C-alpha positions in Angstrom: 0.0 0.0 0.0 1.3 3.9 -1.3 1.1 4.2 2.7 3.4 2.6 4.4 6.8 3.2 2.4 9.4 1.3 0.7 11.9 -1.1 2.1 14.4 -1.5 -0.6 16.8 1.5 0.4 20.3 -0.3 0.3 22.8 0.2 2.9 23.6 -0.7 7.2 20.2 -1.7 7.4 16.7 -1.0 8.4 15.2 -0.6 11.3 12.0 -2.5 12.2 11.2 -0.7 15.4 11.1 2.8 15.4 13.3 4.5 18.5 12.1 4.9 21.8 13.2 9.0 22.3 10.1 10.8 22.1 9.4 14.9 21.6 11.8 16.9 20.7 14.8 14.9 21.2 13.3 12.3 18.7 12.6 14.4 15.9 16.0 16.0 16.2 17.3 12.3 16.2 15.5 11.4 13.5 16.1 14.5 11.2 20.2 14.4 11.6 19.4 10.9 10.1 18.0 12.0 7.3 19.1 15.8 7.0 21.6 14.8 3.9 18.5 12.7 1.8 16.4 15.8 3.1 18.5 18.4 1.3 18.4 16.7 -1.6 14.6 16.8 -1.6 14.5 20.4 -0.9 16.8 21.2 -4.3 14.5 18.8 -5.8 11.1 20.4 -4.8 12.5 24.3 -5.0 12.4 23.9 -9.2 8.8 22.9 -9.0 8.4 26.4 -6.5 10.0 29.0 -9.1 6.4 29.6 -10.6 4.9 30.2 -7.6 7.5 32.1 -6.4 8.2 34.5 -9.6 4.4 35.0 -9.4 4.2 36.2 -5.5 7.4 38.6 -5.6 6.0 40.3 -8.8 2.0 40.8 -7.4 3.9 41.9 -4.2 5.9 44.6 -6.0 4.0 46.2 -8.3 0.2 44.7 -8.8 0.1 43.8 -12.7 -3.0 41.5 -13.8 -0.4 39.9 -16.6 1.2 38.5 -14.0 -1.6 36.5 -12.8 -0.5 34.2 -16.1 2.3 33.1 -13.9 -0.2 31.1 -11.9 -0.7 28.6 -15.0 3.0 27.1 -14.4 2.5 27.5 -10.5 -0.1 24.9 -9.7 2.5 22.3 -10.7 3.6 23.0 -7.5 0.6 21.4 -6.0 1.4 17.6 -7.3 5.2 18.5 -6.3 4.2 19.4 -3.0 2.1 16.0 -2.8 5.3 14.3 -3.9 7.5 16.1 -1.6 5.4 15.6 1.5 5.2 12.2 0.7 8.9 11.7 1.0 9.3 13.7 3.9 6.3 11.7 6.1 8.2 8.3 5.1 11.3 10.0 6.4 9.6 11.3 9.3 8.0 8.0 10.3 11.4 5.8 9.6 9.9 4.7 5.9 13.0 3.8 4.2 12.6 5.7 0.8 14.2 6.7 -2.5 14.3 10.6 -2.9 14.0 10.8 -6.4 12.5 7.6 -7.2 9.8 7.8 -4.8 9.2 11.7 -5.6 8.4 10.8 -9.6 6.5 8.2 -8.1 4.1 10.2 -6.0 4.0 12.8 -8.4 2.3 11.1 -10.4 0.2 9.0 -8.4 -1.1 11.9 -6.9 -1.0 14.3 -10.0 -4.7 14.9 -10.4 -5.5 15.5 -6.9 -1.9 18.1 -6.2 -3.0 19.9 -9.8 -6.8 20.6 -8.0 -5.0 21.7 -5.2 -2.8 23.6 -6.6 -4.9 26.1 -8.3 -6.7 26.4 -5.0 -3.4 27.2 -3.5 -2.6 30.2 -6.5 -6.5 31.5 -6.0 -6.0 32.4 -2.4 -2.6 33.1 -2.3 -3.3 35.7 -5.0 -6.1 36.6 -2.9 -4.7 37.0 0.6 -1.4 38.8 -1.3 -3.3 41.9 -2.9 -6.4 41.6 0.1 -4.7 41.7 3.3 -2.1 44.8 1.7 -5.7 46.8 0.7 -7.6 45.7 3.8 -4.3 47.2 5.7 -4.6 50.9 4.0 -8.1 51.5 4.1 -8.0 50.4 8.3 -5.6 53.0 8.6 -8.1 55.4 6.8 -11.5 54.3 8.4 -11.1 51.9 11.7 -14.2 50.1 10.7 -12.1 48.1 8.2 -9.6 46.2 11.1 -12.5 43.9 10.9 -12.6 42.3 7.5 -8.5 43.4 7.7 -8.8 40.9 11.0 -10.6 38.3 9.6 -8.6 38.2 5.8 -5.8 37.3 8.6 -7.7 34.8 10.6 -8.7 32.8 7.1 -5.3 33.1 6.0 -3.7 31.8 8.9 -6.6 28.8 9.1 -5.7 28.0 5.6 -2.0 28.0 6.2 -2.7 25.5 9.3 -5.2 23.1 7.5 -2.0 22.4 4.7 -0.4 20.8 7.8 -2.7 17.9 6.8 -3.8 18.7 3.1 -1.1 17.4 1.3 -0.7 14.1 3.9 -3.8 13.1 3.3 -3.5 13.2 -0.5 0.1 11.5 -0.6 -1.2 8.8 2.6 -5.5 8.0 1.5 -7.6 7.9 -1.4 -9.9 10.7 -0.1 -12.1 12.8 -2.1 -10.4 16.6 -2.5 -13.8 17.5 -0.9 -13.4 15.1 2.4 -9.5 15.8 2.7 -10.6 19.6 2.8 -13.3 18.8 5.0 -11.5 16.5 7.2 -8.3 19.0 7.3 -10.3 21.6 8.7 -11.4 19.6 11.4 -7.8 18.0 12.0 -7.0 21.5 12.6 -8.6 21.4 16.0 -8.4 18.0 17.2 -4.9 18.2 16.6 -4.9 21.6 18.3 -1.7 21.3 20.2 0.6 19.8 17.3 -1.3 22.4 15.1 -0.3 25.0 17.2 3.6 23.6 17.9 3.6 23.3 13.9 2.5 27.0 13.3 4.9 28.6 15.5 7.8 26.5 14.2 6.8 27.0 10.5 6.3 30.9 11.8 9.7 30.6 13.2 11.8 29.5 10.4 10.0 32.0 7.7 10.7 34.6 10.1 14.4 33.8 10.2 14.6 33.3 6.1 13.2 36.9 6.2 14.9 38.4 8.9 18.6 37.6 6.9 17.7 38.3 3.5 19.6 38.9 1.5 22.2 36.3 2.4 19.2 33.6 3.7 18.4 33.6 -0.2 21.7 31.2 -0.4 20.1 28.6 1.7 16.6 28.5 1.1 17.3 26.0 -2.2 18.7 24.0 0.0 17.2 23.7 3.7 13.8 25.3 4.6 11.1 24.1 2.6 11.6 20.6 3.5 12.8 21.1 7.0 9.3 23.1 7.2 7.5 19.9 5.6 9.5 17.8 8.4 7.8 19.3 11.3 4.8 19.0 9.8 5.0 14.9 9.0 6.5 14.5 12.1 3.9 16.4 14.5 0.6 15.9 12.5 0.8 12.7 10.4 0.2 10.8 13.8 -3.1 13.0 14.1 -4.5 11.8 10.9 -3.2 8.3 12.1 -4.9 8.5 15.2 -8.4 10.6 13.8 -8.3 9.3 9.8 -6.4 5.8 9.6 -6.6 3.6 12.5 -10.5 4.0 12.5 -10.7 2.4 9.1 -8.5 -0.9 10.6 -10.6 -0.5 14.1 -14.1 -0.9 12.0 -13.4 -3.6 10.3 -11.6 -5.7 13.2 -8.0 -5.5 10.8 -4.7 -4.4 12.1 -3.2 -1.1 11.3 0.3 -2.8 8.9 2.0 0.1 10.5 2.1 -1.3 13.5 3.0 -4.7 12.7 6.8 -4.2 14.0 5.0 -5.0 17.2 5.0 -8.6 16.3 8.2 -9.1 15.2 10.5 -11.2 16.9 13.2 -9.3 19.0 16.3 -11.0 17.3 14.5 -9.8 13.8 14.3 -6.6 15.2 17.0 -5.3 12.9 18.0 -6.7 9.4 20.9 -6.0 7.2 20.5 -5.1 3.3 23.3 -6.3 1.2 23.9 -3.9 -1.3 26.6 -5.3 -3.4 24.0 -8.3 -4.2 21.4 -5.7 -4.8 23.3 -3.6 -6.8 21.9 -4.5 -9.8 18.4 -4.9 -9.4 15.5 -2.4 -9.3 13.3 -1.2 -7.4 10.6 -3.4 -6.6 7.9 -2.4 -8.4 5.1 -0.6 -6.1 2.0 -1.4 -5.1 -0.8 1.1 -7.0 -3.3 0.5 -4.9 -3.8 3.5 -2.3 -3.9 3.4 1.0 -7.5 3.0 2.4 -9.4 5.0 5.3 -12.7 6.4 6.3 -13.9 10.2 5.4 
């Protein structure tokens, strides 16, 4: 199932069991793990982001309707993101994965759905880049307008949150766009508290990128955006787990393959790849059938 990863990634081995350091020190653990594979995802997904971010700076500066034609190229960036998340959630939950062949993969297993979403994403960027700016001047002229100023902000910052679990659900179930939108709102607050932890860190680190520019303009090819998508995976893909997943397997009386390190044996606990046998081979070919929950 597109769910639960690939196992074919040469090399020391693969763990079975996933660590025991939980919080903070965990993800930090886990990260340094993968921060090299994770870099090379960021180049990777930064190409598919040049649309969307040649289309942003130019609104931003000066307000041309021509350049809304950038937006054509930029919802490519919704199947990328897919793809990209996708990578970053199997890193996240110790999936062992191929960067590039498991980002072509997901890219186009999830092409339809990331392309829907990604002209969603280019309509309300556009929108909440030339509204909140407007809604801004004409508060300062009449007070009356800090209200739909104030509430431009509030959607913006829910729709920000509710990507936390947007682009997981498309790259981990075979949701309708309408349910994952549906359900991603609501994940919002019943993951309230790793919705909250995720806001301030993704907050955080775009404050930093834009607190020193220029020079932050050398790095941001190669670190943020998937170091962003990180904490995300890592906080909220247990929340859809928990709220989206497991309920499918608890209905129908199966058990969650995710969890099925539980019942391996201790001395199989870890196994060893050998990669000069494998050296030759391919990767397996994967599964198409999507991974399966309730809406």
């Amino acid at each position: 199932m597109a769910l639960f990863g690939n196992y074919n990634q040469p090399g020391r081995g693969v763990l079975k069991t996933p660590h025991e350091k939980k919080g903070f020190f965990k993800f930090w653990e886990v990260y340094a793990r993968h921060m090299w594979k994770l870099i090379q995802l960021n180049v990777l997904y930064f190409v598919f982001c040049i649309p969307m971010a040649a289309m942003l700076i130019l609104l931003l500066s000066t307000f041309n309707p021509l350049y809304m034609l950038l937006g054509i190229p930029a919802v490519v960036v919704g199947p990328a993101t897919a793809a990209m998340t996708k990578v970053a959630r199997n890193f996240s939950q110790e999936r062992a994965t191929f960067v590039f062949h498991d980002f072509k993969d997901a890219f186009k297993k999830n092409f339809r759905q990331g392309i829907a979403m990604g002209i969603i994403d280019v309509i309300f960027i556009t929108g909440f880049t030339v509204g909140i700016p407007i809604y801004k001047q004409l508060a300062e002229q009449n007070s009356t307008m800090y209200i739909p100023f104030v509430l431009c902000l509030a959607c913006m910052i829910i729709f920000f949150m509710m990507h936390f679990y947007i682009y997981l659900m498309i790259c981990s179930t075979n949701l309708t766009m309408k349910q994952i939108l549906k359900n991603s709102l609501f994940l919002v607050s019943l993951g309230i508290k790793e919705s909250m932890w995720t806001l301030l860190a993704s907050i955080t680190v775009m404050f930093l990128i834009y607190a020193f520019m220029p020079y932050t303009f050398l790095i941001i090819p190669f670190f943020p955006l998937t170091f962003i998508a990180f904490i995300c995976c890592f906080n909220c893909y247990p929340v859809i787990r928990k709220h989206v997943i497991q309920p499918y397997y608890d209905q129908r009386g199966e058990e969650n393959p995710e969890f099925a390190y539980k019942t391996v044996a201790p001395e199989e606990a870890v196994f060893e790849d050998r990669a000069e046998e494998e050296a030759k081979n391919k990767p397996e070919k994967r599964d198409k059938r999507r991974g399966k929950t309730i809406s």
